[in-house]
Short mmCIF file of C-alpha atoms in Angstrom, two decimals:
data_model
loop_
_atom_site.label_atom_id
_atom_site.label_comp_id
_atom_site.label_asym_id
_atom_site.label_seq_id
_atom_site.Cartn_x
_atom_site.Cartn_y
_atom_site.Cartn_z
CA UNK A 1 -22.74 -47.81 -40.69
CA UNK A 2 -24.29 -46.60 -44.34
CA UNK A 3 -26.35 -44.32 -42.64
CA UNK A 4 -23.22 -42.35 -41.48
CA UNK A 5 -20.77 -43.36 -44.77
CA UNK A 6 -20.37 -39.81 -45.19
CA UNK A 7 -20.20 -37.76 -42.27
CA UNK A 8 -19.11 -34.35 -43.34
CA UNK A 9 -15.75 -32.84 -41.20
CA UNK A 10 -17.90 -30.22 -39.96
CA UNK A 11 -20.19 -32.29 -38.27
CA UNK A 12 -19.51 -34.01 -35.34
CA UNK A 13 -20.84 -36.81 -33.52
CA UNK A 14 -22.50 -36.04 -30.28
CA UNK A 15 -20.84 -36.96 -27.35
CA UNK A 16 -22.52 -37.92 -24.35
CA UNK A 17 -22.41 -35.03 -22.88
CA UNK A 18 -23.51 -33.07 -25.87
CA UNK A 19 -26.71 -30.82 -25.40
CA UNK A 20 -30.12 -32.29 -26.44
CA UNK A 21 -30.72 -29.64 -29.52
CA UNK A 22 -26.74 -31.36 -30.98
CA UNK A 23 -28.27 -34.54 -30.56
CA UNK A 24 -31.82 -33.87 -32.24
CA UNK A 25 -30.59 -32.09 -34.79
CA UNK A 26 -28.00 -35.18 -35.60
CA UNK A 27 -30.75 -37.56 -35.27
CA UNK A 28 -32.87 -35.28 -37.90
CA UNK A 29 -29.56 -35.04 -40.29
CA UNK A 30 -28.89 -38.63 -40.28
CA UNK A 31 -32.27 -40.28 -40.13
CA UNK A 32 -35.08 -37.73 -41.29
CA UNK A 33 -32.58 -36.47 -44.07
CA UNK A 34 -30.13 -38.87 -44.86
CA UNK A 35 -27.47 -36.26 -44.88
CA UNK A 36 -24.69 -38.84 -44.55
CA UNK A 37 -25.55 -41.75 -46.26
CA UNK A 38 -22.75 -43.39 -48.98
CA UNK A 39 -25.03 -41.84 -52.44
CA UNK A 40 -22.41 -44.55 -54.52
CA UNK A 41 -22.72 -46.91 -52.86
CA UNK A 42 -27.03 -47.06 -51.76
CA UNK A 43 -28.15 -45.23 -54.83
CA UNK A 44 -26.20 -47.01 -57.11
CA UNK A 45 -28.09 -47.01 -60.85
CA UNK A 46 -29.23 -50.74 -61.05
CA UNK A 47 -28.97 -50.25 -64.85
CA UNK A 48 -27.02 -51.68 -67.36
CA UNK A 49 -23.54 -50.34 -67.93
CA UNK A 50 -23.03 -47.95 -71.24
CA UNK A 51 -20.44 -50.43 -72.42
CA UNK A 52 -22.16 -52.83 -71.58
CA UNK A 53 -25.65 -51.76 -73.74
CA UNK A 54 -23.20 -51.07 -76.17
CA UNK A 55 -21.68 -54.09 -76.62
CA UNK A 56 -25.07 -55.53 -76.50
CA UNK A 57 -26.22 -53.52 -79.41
CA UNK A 58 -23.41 -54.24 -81.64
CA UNK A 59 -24.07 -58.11 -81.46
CA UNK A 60 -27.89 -57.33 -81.66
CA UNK A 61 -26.85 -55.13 -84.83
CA UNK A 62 -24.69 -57.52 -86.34
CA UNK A 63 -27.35 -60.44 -86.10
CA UNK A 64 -30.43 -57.90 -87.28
CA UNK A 65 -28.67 -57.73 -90.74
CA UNK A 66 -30.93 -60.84 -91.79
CA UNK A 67 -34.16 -59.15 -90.29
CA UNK A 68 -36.63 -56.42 -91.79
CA UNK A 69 -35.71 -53.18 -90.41
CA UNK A 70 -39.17 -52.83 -88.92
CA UNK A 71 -37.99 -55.31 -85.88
CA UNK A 72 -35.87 -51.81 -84.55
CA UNK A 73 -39.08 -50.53 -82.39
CA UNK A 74 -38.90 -54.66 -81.01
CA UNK A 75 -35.16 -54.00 -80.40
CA UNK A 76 -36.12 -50.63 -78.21
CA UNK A 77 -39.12 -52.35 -76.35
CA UNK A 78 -36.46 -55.35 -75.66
CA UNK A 79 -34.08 -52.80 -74.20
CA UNK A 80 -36.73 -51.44 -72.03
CA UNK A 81 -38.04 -54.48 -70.26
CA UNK A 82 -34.11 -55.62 -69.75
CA UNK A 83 -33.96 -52.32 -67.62
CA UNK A 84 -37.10 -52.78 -66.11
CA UNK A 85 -36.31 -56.62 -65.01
CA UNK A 86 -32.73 -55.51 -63.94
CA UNK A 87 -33.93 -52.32 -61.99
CA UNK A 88 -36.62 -54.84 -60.10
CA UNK A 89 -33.89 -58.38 -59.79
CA UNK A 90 -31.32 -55.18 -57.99
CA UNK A 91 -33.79 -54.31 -55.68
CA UNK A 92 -35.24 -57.86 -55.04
CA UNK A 93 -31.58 -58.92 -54.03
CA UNK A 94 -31.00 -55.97 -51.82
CA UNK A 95 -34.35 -56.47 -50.14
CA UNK A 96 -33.05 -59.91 -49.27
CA UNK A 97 -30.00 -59.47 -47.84
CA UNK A 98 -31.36 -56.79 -45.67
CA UNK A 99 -33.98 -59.62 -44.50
CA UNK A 100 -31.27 -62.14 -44.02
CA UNK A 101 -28.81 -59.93 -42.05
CA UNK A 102 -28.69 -59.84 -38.16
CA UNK A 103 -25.96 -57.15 -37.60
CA UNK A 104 -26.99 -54.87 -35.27
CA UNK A 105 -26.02 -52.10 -36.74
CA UNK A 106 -27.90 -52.51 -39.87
CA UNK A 107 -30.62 -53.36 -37.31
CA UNK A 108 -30.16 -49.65 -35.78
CA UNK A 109 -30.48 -48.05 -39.50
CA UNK A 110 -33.79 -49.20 -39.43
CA UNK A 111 -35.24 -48.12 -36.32
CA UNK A 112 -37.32 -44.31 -36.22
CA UNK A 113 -36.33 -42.23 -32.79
CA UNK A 114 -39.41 -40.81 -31.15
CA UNK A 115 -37.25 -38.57 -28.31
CA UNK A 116 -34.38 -38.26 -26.37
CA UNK A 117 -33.96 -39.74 -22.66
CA UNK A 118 -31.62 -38.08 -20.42
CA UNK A 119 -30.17 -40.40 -17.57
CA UNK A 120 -28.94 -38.50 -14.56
CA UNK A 121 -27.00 -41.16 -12.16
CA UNK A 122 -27.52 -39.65 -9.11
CA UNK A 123 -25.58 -42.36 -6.39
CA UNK A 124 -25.26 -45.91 -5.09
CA UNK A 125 -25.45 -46.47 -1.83
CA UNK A 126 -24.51 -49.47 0.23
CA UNK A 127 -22.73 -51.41 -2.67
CA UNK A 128 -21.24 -55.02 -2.64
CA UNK A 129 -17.97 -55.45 -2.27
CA UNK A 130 -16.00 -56.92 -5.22
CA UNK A 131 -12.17 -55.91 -4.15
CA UNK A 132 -10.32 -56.09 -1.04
CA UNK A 133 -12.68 -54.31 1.59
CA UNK A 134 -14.31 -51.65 -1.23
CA UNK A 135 -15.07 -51.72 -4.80
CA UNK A 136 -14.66 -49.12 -8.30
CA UNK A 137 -18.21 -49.03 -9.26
CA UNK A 138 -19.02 -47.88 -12.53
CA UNK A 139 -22.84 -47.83 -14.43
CA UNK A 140 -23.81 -48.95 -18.05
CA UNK A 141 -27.18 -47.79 -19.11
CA UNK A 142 -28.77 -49.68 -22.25
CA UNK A 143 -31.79 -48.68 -24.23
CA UNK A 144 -31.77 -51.31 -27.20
CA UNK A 145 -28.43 -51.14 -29.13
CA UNK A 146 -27.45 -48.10 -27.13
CA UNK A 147 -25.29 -48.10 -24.37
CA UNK A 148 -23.07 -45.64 -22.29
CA UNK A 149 -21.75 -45.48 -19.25
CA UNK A 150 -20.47 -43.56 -16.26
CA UNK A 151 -16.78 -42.88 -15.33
CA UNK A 152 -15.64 -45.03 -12.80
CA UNK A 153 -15.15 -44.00 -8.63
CA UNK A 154 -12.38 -45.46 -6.81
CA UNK A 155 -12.50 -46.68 -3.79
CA UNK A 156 -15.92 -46.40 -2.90
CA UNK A 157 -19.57 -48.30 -1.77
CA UNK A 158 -21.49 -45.36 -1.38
CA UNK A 159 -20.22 -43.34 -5.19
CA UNK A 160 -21.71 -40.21 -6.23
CA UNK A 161 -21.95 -39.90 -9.90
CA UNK A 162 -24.55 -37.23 -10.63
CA UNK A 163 -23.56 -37.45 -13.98
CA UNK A 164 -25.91 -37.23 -17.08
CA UNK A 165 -26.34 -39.82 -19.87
CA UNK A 166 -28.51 -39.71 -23.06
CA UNK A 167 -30.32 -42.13 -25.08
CA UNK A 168 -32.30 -42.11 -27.89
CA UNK A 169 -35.81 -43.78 -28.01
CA UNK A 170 -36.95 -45.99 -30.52
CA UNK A 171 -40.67 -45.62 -31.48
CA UNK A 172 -40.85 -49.40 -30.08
CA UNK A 173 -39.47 -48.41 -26.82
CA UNK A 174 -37.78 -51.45 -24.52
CA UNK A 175 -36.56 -51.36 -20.96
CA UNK A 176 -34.08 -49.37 -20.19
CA UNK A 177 -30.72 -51.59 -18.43
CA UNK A 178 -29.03 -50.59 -15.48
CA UNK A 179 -25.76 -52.38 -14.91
CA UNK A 180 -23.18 -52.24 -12.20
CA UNK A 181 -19.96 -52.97 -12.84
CA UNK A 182 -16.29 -53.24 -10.71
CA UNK A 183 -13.65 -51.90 -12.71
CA UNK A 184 -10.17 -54.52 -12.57
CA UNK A 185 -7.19 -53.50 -14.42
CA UNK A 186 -5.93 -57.36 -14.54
CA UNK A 187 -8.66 -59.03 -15.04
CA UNK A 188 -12.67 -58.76 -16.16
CA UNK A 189 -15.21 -56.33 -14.55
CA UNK A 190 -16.83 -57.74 -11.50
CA UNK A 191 -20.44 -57.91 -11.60
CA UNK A 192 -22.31 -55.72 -9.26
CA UNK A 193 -26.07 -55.95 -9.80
CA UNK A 194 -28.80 -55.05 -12.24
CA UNK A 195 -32.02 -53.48 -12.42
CA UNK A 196 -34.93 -52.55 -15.39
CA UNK A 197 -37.03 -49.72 -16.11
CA UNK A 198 -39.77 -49.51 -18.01
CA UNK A 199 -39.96 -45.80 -19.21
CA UNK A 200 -43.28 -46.24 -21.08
CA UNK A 201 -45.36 -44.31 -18.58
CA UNK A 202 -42.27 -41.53 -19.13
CA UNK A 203 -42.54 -41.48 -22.27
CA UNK A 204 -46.07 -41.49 -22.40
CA UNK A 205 -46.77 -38.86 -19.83
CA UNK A 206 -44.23 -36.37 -22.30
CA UNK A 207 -46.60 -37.08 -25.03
CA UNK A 208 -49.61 -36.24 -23.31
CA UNK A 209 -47.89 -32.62 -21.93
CA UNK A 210 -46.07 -31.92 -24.49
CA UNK A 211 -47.52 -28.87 -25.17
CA UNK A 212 -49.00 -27.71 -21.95
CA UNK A 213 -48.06 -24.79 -20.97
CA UNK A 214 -48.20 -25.22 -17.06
CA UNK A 215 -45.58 -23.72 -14.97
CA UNK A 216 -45.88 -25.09 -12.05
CA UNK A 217 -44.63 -28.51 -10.38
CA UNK A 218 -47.40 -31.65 -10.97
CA UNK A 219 -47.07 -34.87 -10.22
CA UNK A 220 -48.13 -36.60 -13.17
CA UNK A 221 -48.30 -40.27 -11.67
CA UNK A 222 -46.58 -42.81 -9.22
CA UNK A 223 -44.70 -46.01 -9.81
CA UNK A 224 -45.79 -47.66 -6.83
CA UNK A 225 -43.11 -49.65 -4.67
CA UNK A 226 -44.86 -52.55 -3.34
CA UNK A 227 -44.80 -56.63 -3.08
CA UNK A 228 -44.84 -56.93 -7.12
CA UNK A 229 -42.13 -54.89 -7.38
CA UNK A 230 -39.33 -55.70 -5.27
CA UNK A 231 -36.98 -53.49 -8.14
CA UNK A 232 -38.23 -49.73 -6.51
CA UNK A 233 -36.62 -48.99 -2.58
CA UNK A 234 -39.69 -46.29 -2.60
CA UNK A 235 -42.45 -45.46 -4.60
CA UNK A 236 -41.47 -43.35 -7.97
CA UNK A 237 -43.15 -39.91 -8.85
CA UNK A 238 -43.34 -39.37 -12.70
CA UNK A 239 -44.10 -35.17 -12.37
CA UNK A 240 -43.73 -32.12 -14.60
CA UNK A 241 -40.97 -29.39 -13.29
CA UNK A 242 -40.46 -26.13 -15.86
CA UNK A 243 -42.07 -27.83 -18.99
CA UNK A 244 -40.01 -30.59 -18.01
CA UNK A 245 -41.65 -34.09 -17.62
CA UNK A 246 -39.04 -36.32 -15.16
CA UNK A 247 -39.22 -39.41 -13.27
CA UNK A 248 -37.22 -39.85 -9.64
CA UNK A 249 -36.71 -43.42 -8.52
CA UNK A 250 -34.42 -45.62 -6.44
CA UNK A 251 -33.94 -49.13 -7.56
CA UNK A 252 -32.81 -52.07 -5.35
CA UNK A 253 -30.46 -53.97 -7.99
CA UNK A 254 -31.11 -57.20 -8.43
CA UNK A 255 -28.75 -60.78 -8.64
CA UNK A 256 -26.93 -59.14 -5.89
CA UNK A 257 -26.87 -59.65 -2.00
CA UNK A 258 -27.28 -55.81 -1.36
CA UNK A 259 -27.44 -52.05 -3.35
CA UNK A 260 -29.46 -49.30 -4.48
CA UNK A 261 -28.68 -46.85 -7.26
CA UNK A 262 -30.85 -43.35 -7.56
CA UNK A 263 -31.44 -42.26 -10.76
CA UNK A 264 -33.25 -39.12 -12.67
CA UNK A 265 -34.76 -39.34 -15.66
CA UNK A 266 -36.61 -37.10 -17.99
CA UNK A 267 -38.10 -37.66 -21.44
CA UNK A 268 -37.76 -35.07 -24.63
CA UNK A 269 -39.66 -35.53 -27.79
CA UNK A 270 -37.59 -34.37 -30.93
CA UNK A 271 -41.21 -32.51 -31.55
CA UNK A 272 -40.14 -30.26 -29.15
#
């Protein structure tokens, strides 16, 4: 990726695990700064070549021998506008290959991070069965181009996780993905359900607290479990805990005969 062309040995990557000020201050680095970006290779002089003007000028100065000498300042204006139309043609054709690619990772270059969402896997209880009598459930969040993913419990319908994931949010924010997968050794991952959340009213709630300075615990709103929405077991409290603006909720996954997976989330703006 050009954005990270030139990643310094002293920085690392954050991991998933890595603490929310590592991964804010990465995000700032790499988008906000452009601390790593390939300075050959994107900011590349679109000019012409010294040898190349050079070589130019000779054969302009070898023909200019049967022209007045005043037609020198119509030499330097020529020279000019060549720049000028080669500066603008360089740019034109890099505008339109960005246009025309569909990488996804060029795609991700482009896109301006709001915050940070930290996804706490809580459990799954009641899982289906994708092995002999049991299952190795493992989780894949998504947010966009963004993925992670939990380590994998053996043996198990009922796994406890409570481990931590984080995501960055893009200022268009989509749904976040919850996947369940069975981890095989010999052959592909068994399917074990899916569910979406739409983190909006997370994120939105964040913005509109984000500088309060209440202390104590306040629910901030309810996702409301009901016949539209078959996805929530229970309804789903959005509140704010210690400056902290989180959202609890149990999700029934869906293209699956049974399963529910609890999950934490909580919403930090790199304004913070």
């Amino acid at each position: 990726m050009k954005y990270e062309a030139c990643l310094p040995s002293n920085i690392k990557k954050p991991k998933p695990n890595s603490s929310i000020e590592e991964r804010s201050d990465f995000i700032r680095r790499k988008y906000e700064f452009l601390q790593f970006l390939d300075i050959e290779e994107n900011l590349s002089c679109p000019f012409v070549p010294s040898h190349a003007r050079c070589s130019s000028y000779s054969e302009r100065s070898s023909s200019s021998n049967n022209f007045p000498q005043d037609k020198k300042h119509y030499d330097k204006q020529e020279t000019k506008s060549l720049i000028g139309s080669t500066f603008r043609n360089s740019w034109g054709r890099k505008d339109s290959e960005h246009k025309s690619s569909k990488k996804s990772n060029s795609l991700a270059g482009m896109i301006e991070f709001i915050g940070l969402i930290k996804v706490n896997v809580v459990k799954g209880t009641n899982l289906v069965i994708r092995d002999v009598m049991t299952s190795d459930p493992y989780v894949i969040i998504s947010l966009g181009h963004q993925s992670v993913k939990t380590r994998v419990i053996k043996s198990s319908l009922n796994p406890v996780w409570n481990e931590s994931l984080m995501l960055s949010i893009p200022d268009n924010i989509p749904l976040l993905k919850v996947l369940v997968y069975d981890k095989d050794i010999f052959s592909t991952d068994d399917f074990m359900g899916k569910a979406e959340i739409d983190i909006q009213p997370l994120v939105s709630a964040a913005k509109a607290y984000e500088k309060s300075s209440i202390n104590d615990s306040l629910q901030l709103g309810k996702w409301v479990a009901n016949g539209d929405n078959n996805t929530l077991v229970k309804d789903g409290t959005i509140s704010l805990e210690d400056g902290k603006v989180k959202h609890d909720i149990s999700v029934r996954l869906q293209h699956v005969e049974r399963g529910v997976l609890e999950i934490e989330l909580e919403c930090v703006l790199l304004t913070q």
